């Protein structure tokens, strides 16, 4: 499950090239609050089709980070911070985190950001690491 709301900061809080320390802290806080920190820092990589199939066949790991929530009549959705999302879950969550980064940078192109990059790629472009 994921919260699909994209947080847009007030203009004075958005990254403008001069306010990195405060912007960094706000983005980390937002990522943690939504369970997307692993997407931002690259610790949750996009799964391959083979990995997704193998994960489904093997069942869910017992780690607390892989708790699942059953929906009536629908597929089981993993929590946002699950370390083994499906490709579709990963694409959605990373897209949401990427949108939060991109939409909260004034002149994102000037900072080397692409709206189609992963959230981690955007973060690396901003942090240099």
CSV table of N, CA and C in Angstrom, one decimal:
chain,number,residue,atom,x,y,z
A,1,UNK,N,0.8,-1.2,0.0
A,1,UNK,CA,0.0,0.0,0.0
A,1,UNK,C,0.9,1.2,0.0
A,2,UNK,N,0.4,2.3,-0.6
A,2,UNK,CA,1.2,3.5,-0.6
A,2,UNK,C,0.3,4.7,-0.5
A,3,UNK,N,0.8,5.8,0.0
A,3,UNK,CA,0.1,7.0,0.0
A,3,UNK,C,0.5,7.8,-1.3
A,4,UNK,N,-0.5,8.0,-2.1
A,4,UNK,CA,-0.2,8.6,-3.4
A,4,UNK,C,-0.1,10.1,-3.5
A,5,UNK,N,-0.2,10.7,-2.3
A,5,UNK,CA,-0.2,12.2,-2.3
A,5,UNK,C,1.3,12.7,-2.5
A,6,UNK,N,1.5,13.5,-3.5
A,6,UNK,CA,2.8,14.1,-3.7
A,6,UNK,C,2.9,15.4,-3.0
A,7,UNK,N,3.8,15.5,-2.0
A,7,UNK,CA,4.0,16.7,-1.2
A,7,UNK,C,4.7,17.8,-2.0
A,8,UNK,N,4.1,18.9,-2.2
A,8,UNK,CA,4.7,20.1,-2.8
A,8,UNK,C,5.0,21.1,-1.7
A,9,UNK,N,6.2,21.5,-1.5
A,9,UNK,CA,6.6,22.4,-0.5
A,9,UNK,C,6.3,23.8,-0.9
A,10,UNK,N,6.1,24.7,0.1
A,10,UNK,CA,6.0,26.1,-0.3
A,10,UNK,C,7.3,26.6,-1.0
A,11,UNK,N,7.1,27.6,-1.8
A,11,UNK,CA,8.2,28.1,-2.7
A,11,UNK,C,9.5,28.3,-1.9
A,12,UNK,N,9.4,28.9,-0.7
A,12,UNK,CA,10.6,29.3,0.0
A,12,UNK,C,11.3,28.0,0.6
A,13,UNK,N,10.6,26.9,0.6
A,13,UNK,CA,11.3,25.6,1.1
A,13,UNK,C,11.8,24.8,0.0
A,14,UNK,N,11.4,25.1,-1.3
A,14,UNK,CA,11.9,24.3,-2.4
A,14,UNK,C,13.4,24.6,-2.6
A,15,UNK,N,14.1,23.6,-3.2
A,15,UNK,CA,15.6,23.8,-3.4
A,15,UNK,C,15.8,24.8,-4.5
A,16,UNK,N,16.6,25.8,-4.2
A,16,UNK,CA,17.0,26.8,-5.1
A,16,UNK,C,18.4,27.0,-5.4
A,17,UNK,N,19.2,26.0,-4.9
A,17,UNK,CA,20.7,26.0,-5.1
A,17,UNK,C,21.4,26.6,-3.9
A,18,UNK,N,20.7,27.2,-3.0
A,18,UNK,CA,21.3,27.9,-1.8
A,18,UNK,C,20.9,27.3,-0.5
A,19,UNK,N,19.8,26.5,-0.5
A,19,UNK,CA,19.2,26.1,0.8
A,19,UNK,C,19.3,24.5,0.9
A,20,UNK,N,20.4,24.0,0.5
A,20,UNK,CA,20.6,22.5,0.5
A,20,UNK,C,20.3,21.9,1.9
A,21,UNK,N,20.9,22.4,2.9
A,21,UNK,CA,20.8,21.7,4.2
A,21,UNK,C,19.3,21.6,4.7
A,22,UNK,N,18.5,22.6,4.6
A,22,UNK,CA,17.1,22.5,5.0
A,22,UNK,C,16.3,21.7,4.0
A,23,UNK,N,16.6,21.8,2.7
A,23,UNK,CA,15.9,21.0,1.7
A,23,UNK,C,16.2,19.5,1.9
A,24,UNK,N,17.4,19.2,2.1
A,24,UNK,CA,17.8,17.8,2.3
A,24,UNK,C,17.1,17.2,3.5
A,25,UNK,N,17.1,17.9,4.6
A,25,UNK,CA,16.4,17.4,5.8
A,25,UNK,C,14.9,17.2,5.6
A,26,UNK,N,14.3,18.1,4.9
A,26,UNK,CA,12.8,18.0,4.6
A,26,UNK,C,12.5,16.8,3.7
A,27,UNK,N,13.4,16.6,2.7
A,27,UNK,CA,13.1,15.5,1.8
A,27,UNK,C,13.4,14.2,2.5
A,28,UNK,N,14.4,14.1,3.3
A,28,UNK,CA,14.6,12.8,4.1
A,28,UNK,C,13.4,12.6,5.0
A,29,UNK,N,12.9,13.6,5.6
A,29,UNK,CA,11.8,13.4,6.5
A,29,UNK,C,10.5,13.0,5.7
A,30,UNK,N,10.3,13.6,4.6
A,30,UNK,CA,9.1,13.2,3.7
A,30,UNK,C,9.3,11.7,3.3
A,31,UNK,N,10.5,11.4,2.8
A,31,UNK,CA,10.7,10.0,2.3
A,31,UNK,C,10.5,9.0,3.5
A,32,UNK,N,11.0,9.3,4.6
A,32,UNK,CA,10.9,8.4,5.8
A,32,UNK,C,9.4,8.3,6.2
A,33,UNK,N,8.7,9.4,6.2
A,33,UNK,CA,7.3,9.4,6.6
A,33,UNK,C,6.4,8.6,5.6
A,34,UNK,N,6.8,8.5,4.4
A,34,UNK,CA,6.0,7.8,3.4
A,34,UNK,C,6.5,6.3,3.2
A,35,UNK,N,7.6,6.0,3.9
A,35,UNK,CA,8.2,4.7,3.7
A,35,UNK,C,9.0,4.6,2.4
A,36,UNK,N,9.5,5.7,1.8
A,36,UNK,CA,10.2,5.7,0.6
A,36,UNK,C,11.7,5.9,0.7
A,37,UNK,N,12.2,6.0,1.9
A,37,UNK,CA,13.6,6.3,2.0
A,37,UNK,C,14.5,5.3,1.2
A,38,UNK,N,14.2,4.1,1.2
A,38,UNK,CA,14.9,3.1,0.5
A,38,UNK,C,15.0,3.3,-1.0
A,39,UNK,N,13.9,4.0,-1.6
A,39,UNK,CA,13.9,4.3,-3.0
A,39,UNK,C,14.9,5.5,-3.2
A,40,UNK,N,14.8,6.5,-2.4
A,40,UNK,CA,15.6,7.7,-2.5
A,40,UNK,C,17.1,7.4,-2.4
A,41,UNK,N,17.5,6.5,-1.4
A,41,UNK,CA,18.9,6.3,-1.2
A,41,UNK,C,19.4,5.1,-2.0
A,42,UNK,N,18.5,4.4,-2.8
A,42,UNK,CA,18.9,3.3,-3.6
A,42,UNK,C,19.0,2.0,-3.0
A,43,UNK,N,18.6,1.9,-1.7
A,43,UNK,CA,18.6,0.6,-1.0
A,43,UNK,C,17.5,-0.4,-1.5
A,44,UNK,N,16.5,0.1,-2.1
A,44,UNK,CA,15.5,-0.8,-2.7
A,44,UNK,C,15.6,-0.6,-4.2
A,45,UNK,N,16.3,-1.5,-4.8
A,45,UNK,CA,16.5,-1.5,-6.3
A,45,UNK,C,15.2,-2.0,-7.0
A,46,UNK,N,15.1,-1.5,-8.3
A,46,UNK,CA,13.9,-2.0,-9.1
A,46,UNK,C,14.1,-3.5,-9.3
A,47,UNK,N,13.1,-4.3,-9.0
A,47,UNK,CA,13.2,-5.8,-9.2
A,47,UNK,C,13.1,-6.1,-10.7
A,48,UNK,N,13.8,-7.2,-11.0
A,48,UNK,CA,13.7,-7.7,-12.4
A,48,UNK,C,12.5,-8.6,-12.4
A,49,UNK,N,12.0,-8.9,-13.6
A,49,UNK,CA,10.8,-9.8,-13.7
A,49,UNK,C,11.1,-11.2,-13.1
A,50,UNK,N,12.3,-11.7,-13.3
A,50,UNK,CA,12.7,-13.0,-12.7
A,50,UNK,C,12.7,-12.9,-11.2
A,51,UNK,N,13.2,-11.8,-10.6
A,51,UNK,CA,13.2,-11.7,-9.2
A,51,UNK,C,11.8,-11.6,-8.6
A,52,UNK,N,10.9,-10.9,-9.3
A,52,UNK,CA,9.6,-10.7,-8.9
A,52,UNK,C,8.9,-12.1,-8.9
A,53,UNK,N,9.1,-12.9,-9.9
A,53,UNK,CA,8.5,-14.2,-10.0
A,53,UNK,C,9.0,-15.1,-9.0
A,54,UNK,N,10.3,-15.1,-8.7
A,54,UNK,CA,10.9,-15.9,-7.7
A,54,UNK,C,10.4,-15.6,-6.3
A,55,UNK,N,10.3,-14.3,-6.1
A,55,UNK,CA,9.8,-13.8,-4.8
A,55,UNK,C,8.4,-14.2,-4.6
A,56,UNK,N,7.6,-14.1,-5.6
A,56,UNK,CA,6.2,-14.5,-5.4
A,56,UNK,C,6.1,-16.0,-5.2
A,57,UNK,N,6.9,-16.8,-5.9
A,57,UNK,CA,6.9,-18.3,-5.8
A,57,UNK,C,7.3,-18.7,-4.4
A,58,UNK,N,8.3,-18.0,-3.9
A,58,UNK,CA,8.9,-18.4,-2.6
A,58,UNK,C,8.1,-17.9,-1.4
A,59,UNK,N,7.1,-17.0,-1.7
A,59,UNK,CA,6.4,-16.4,-0.6
A,59,UNK,C,7.1,-15.2,0.0
A,60,UNK,N,6.4,-14.5,0.9
A,60,UNK,CA,7.0,-13.3,1.5
A,60,UNK,C,7.9,-13.7,2.6
A,61,UNK,N,9.0,-12.9,2.7
A,61,UNK,CA,10.0,-13.1,3.8
A,61,UNK,C,9.3,-12.7,5.1
A,62,UNK,N,9.8,-13.2,6.2
A,62,UNK,CA,9.2,-12.9,7.5
A,62,UNK,C,9.7,-11.6,8.1
A,63,UNK,N,10.5,-10.9,7.4
A,63,UNK,CA,11.0,-9.6,8.0
A,63,UNK,C,9.9,-8.7,8.2
A,64,UNK,N,10.0,-7.9,9.2
A,64,UNK,CA,8.9,-6.9,9.5
A,64,UNK,C,8.8,-5.9,8.3
A,65,UNK,N,9.9,-5.7,7.5
A,65,UNK,CA,9.8,-4.8,6.4
A,65,UNK,C,9.0,-5.4,5.3
A,66,UNK,N,8.6,-6.6,5.3
A,66,UNK,CA,7.9,-7.3,4.2
A,66,UNK,C,6.5,-7.7,4.6
A,67,UNK,N,5.9,-7.0,5.6
A,67,UNK,CA,4.6,-7.2,6.0
A,67,UNK,C,3.7,-6.9,4.8
A,68,UNK,N,2.6,-7.7,4.6
A,68,UNK,CA,1.7,-7.5,3.5
A,68,UNK,C,0.3,-7.2,4.0
A,69,UNK,N,-0.5,-6.6,3.2
A,69,UNK,CA,-1.9,-6.3,3.6
A,69,UNK,C,-2.8,-6.9,2.5
A,70,UNK,N,-3.7,-7.7,2.9
A,70,UNK,CA,-4.6,-8.3,1.9
A,70,UNK,C,-5.7,-7.4,1.7
A,71,UNK,N,-6.1,-7.3,0.4
A,71,UNK,CA,-7.3,-6.5,0.0
A,71,UNK,C,-8.4,-7.5,-0.4
A,72,UNK,N,-9.6,-7.2,-0.1
A,72,UNK,CA,-10.7,-8.1,-0.4
A,72,UNK,C,-10.8,-8.3,-1.9
A,73,UNK,N,-10.6,-9.5,-2.3
A,73,UNK,CA,-10.7,-9.9,-3.7
A,73,UNK,C,-9.6,-9.4,-4.6
A,74,UNK,N,-8.6,-8.8,-4.1
A,74,UNK,CA,-7.5,-8.2,-5.0
A,74,UNK,C,-6.2,-8.8,-4.5
A,75,UNK,N,-5.1,-8.4,-5.2
A,75,UNK,CA,-3.8,-8.8,-4.9
A,75,UNK,C,-3.3,-8.3,-3.5
A,76,UNK,N,-2.4,-9.0,-3.0
A,76,UNK,CA,-1.8,-8.6,-1.7
A,76,UNK,C,-0.8,-7.5,-2.0
A,77,UNK,N,-1.0,-6.4,-1.3
A,77,UNK,CA,-0.1,-5.2,-1.5
A,77,UNK,C,0.9,-5.2,-0.3
A,78,UNK,N,2.2,-4.9,-0.7
A,78,UNK,CA,3.2,-4.8,0.4
A,78,UNK,C,3.2,-3.4,0.9
A,79,UNK,N,3.6,-3.2,2.2
A,79,UNK,CA,3.8,-1.9,2.7
A,79,UNK,C,4.8,-1.1,1.9
A,80,UNK,N,4.7,0.2,2.0
A,80,UNK,CA,5.6,1.1,1.1
A,80,UNK,C,7.0,0.8,1.3
A,81,UNK,N,7.5,0.5,2.6
A,81,UNK,CA,8.9,0.3,2.8
A,81,UNK,C,9.3,-1.2,2.7
A,82,UNK,N,8.5,-2.0,2.1
A,82,UNK,CA,8.9,-3.4,1.9
A,82,UNK,C,10.1,-3.5,1.0
A,83,UNK,N,11.1,-4.4,1.3
A,83,UNK,CA,12.3,-4.5,0.6
A,83,UNK,C,12.2,-5.3,-0.7
A,84,UNK,N,11.0,-5.9,-0.9
A,84,UNK,CA,10.8,-6.8,-2.1
A,84,UNK,C,9.5,-6.5,-2.8
A,85,UNK,N,9.4,-5.2,-3.3
A,85,UNK,CA,8.1,-4.9,-4.0
A,85,UNK,C,8.1,-5.6,-5.4
A,86,UNK,N,6.9,-5.7,-6.0
A,86,UNK,CA,6.8,-6.1,-7.4
A,86,UNK,C,7.3,-4.9,-8.2
A,87,UNK,N,7.5,-5.2,-9.5
A,87,UNK,CA,7.9,-4.1,-10.4
A,87,UNK,C,6.9,-3.0,-10.4
A,88,UNK,N,5.6,-3.4,-10.5
A,88,UNK,CA,4.6,-2.3,-10.5
A,88,UNK,C,4.6,-1.5,-9.3
A,89,UNK,N,4.7,-2.2,-8.1
A,89,UNK,CA,4.8,-1.4,-6.8
A,89,UNK,C,6.0,-0.5,-6.8
A,90,UNK,N,7.1,-1.0,-7.2
A,90,UNK,CA,8.4,-0.2,-7.2
A,90,UNK,C,8.2,1.0,-8.2
A,91,UNK,N,7.7,0.7,-9.4
A,91,UNK,CA,7.5,1.8,-10.3
A,91,UNK,C,6.6,3.0,-9.7
A,92,UNK,N,5.5,2.6,-9.1
A,92,UNK,CA,4.6,3.5,-8.5
A,92,UNK,C,5.3,4.3,-7.4
A,93,UNK,N,5.9,3.6,-6.5
A,93,UNK,CA,6.5,4.3,-5.3
A,93,UNK,C,7.7,5.1,-5.7
A,94,UNK,N,8.6,4.6,-6.5
A,94,UNK,CA,9.7,5.4,-7.0
A,94,UNK,C,9.2,6.6,-7.8
A,95,UNK,N,8.2,6.4,-8.6
A,95,UNK,CA,7.7,7.6,-9.3
A,95,UNK,C,7.1,8.6,-8.4
A,96,UNK,N,6.5,8.2,-7.3
A,96,UNK,CA,6.0,9.2,-6.3
A,96,UNK,C,7.1,9.9,-5.6
A,97,UNK,N,8.1,9.2,-5.2
A,97,UNK,CA,9.3,9.8,-4.6
A,97,UNK,C,10.0,10.7,-5.5
A,98,UNK,N,10.2,10.3,-6.8
A,98,UNK,CA,10.8,11.1,-7.8
A,98,UNK,C,10.1,12.4,-8.1
A,99,UNK,N,8.7,12.3,-8.1
A,99,UNK,CA,7.9,13.4,-8.3
A,99,UNK,C,8.1,14.4,-7.2
A,100,UNK,N,8.2,13.9,-6.0
A,100,UNK,CA,8.4,14.8,-4.8
A,100,UNK,C,9.7,15.6,-4.9
A,101,UNK,N,10.8,14.8,-5.4
A,101,UNK,CA,12.0,15.5,-5.5
A,101,UNK,C,11.9,16.5,-6.7
A,102,UNK,N,11.5,16.1,-7.8
A,102,UNK,CA,11.5,16.9,-9.0
A,102,UNK,C,10.6,18.2,-8.8
A,103,UNK,N,9.5,18.0,-8.3
A,103,UNK,CA,8.5,19.1,-8.1
A,103,UNK,C,8.9,20.1,-7.0
A,104,UNK,N,9.9,19.7,-6.2
A,104,UNK,CA,10.3,20.6,-5.1
A,104,UNK,C,11.7,21.2,-5.4
A,105,UNK,N,12.2,21.1,-6.6
A,105,UNK,CA,13.4,21.8,-7.0
A,105,UNK,C,13.1,22.9,-8.0
A,106,UNK,N,13.5,24.1,-7.6
A,106,UNK,CA,13.2,25.2,-8.6
A,106,UNK,C,14.2,25.0,-9.7
A,107,UNK,N,13.7,25.1,-10.9
A,107,UNK,CA,14.5,24.9,-12.1
A,107,UNK,C,15.3,23.5,-12.1
A,108,UNK,N,14.5,22.4,-12.1
A,108,UNK,CA,15.1,21.1,-11.9
A,108,UNK,C,16.1,20.7,-13.1
A,109,UNK,N,15.8,21.2,-14.3
A,109,UNK,CA,16.8,20.9,-15.4
A,109,UNK,C,18.1,21.5,-15.2
A,110,UNK,N,18.2,22.7,-14.6
A,110,UNK,CA,19.4,23.4,-14.3
A,110,UNK,C,20.3,22.6,-13.2
A,111,UNK,N,19.6,21.8,-12.5
A,111,UNK,CA,20.3,20.9,-11.5
A,111,UNK,C,20.5,19.5,-12.0
A,112,UNK,N,20.3,19.3,-13.3
A,112,UNK,CA,20.6,18.0,-13.9
A,112,UNK,C,19.5,17.0,-13.7
A,113,UNK,N,18.3,17.4,-13.4
A,113,UNK,CA,17.2,16.4,-13.1
A,113,UNK,C,16.4,16.2,-14.4
A,114,UNK,N,16.0,14.9,-14.5
A,114,UNK,CA,15.0,14.6,-15.6
A,114,UNK,C,13.8,14.0,-14.9
A,115,UNK,N,12.6,14.4,-15.4
A,115,UNK,CA,11.4,13.8,-14.8
A,115,UNK,C,11.2,12.3,-14.9
A,116,UNK,N,12.0,11.7,-15.8
A,116,UNK,CA,11.9,10.3,-16.0
A,116,UNK,C,13.0,9.5,-15.3
A,117,UNK,N,13.8,10.2,-14.6
A,117,UNK,CA,14.9,9.5,-13.8
A,117,UNK,C,14.3,8.8,-12.6
A,118,UNK,N,15.0,7.9,-12.0
A,118,UNK,CA,14.5,7.3,-10.7
A,118,UNK,C,14.8,8.3,-9.6
A,119,UNK,N,14.1,8.2,-8.5
A,119,UNK,CA,14.3,9.1,-7.4
A,119,UNK,C,15.7,9.0,-6.9
A,120,UNK,N,16.3,7.9,-7.0
A,120,UNK,CA,17.7,7.8,-6.5
A,120,UNK,C,18.7,8.5,-7.5
A,121,UNK,N,18.4,8.4,-8.8
A,121,UNK,CA,19.2,9.1,-9.8
A,121,UNK,C,19.1,10.6,-9.6
A,122,UNK,N,17.9,11.1,-9.3
A,122,UNK,CA,17.7,12.5,-9.0
A,122,UNK,C,18.5,12.9,-7.8
A,123,UNK,N,18.4,12.1,-6.7
A,123,UNK,CA,19.1,12.4,-5.5
A,123,UNK,C,20.6,12.4,-5.6
A,124,UNK,N,21.1,11.5,-6.4
A,124,UNK,CA,22.5,11.5,-6.7
A,124,UNK,C,22.9,12.7,-7.5
A,125,UNK,N,22.1,13.1,-8.4
A,125,UNK,CA,22.4,14.4,-9.2
A,125,UNK,C,22.5,15.6,-8.2
A,126,UNK,N,21.6,15.6,-7.2
A,126,UNK,CA,21.6,16.7,-6.3
A,126,UNK,C,22.7,16.6,-5.3
A,127,UNK,N,23.0,15.4,-4.8
A,127,UNK,CA,24.0,15.3,-3.7
A,127,UNK,C,25.4,15.1,-4.2
A,128,UNK,N,25.5,14.6,-5.4
A,128,UNK,CA,26.8,14.3,-5.9
A,128,UNK,C,27.4,13.0,-5.4
A,129,UNK,N,26.5,12.2,-4.7
A,129,UNK,CA,27.0,10.9,-4.2
A,129,UNK,C,26.0,9.8,-4.5
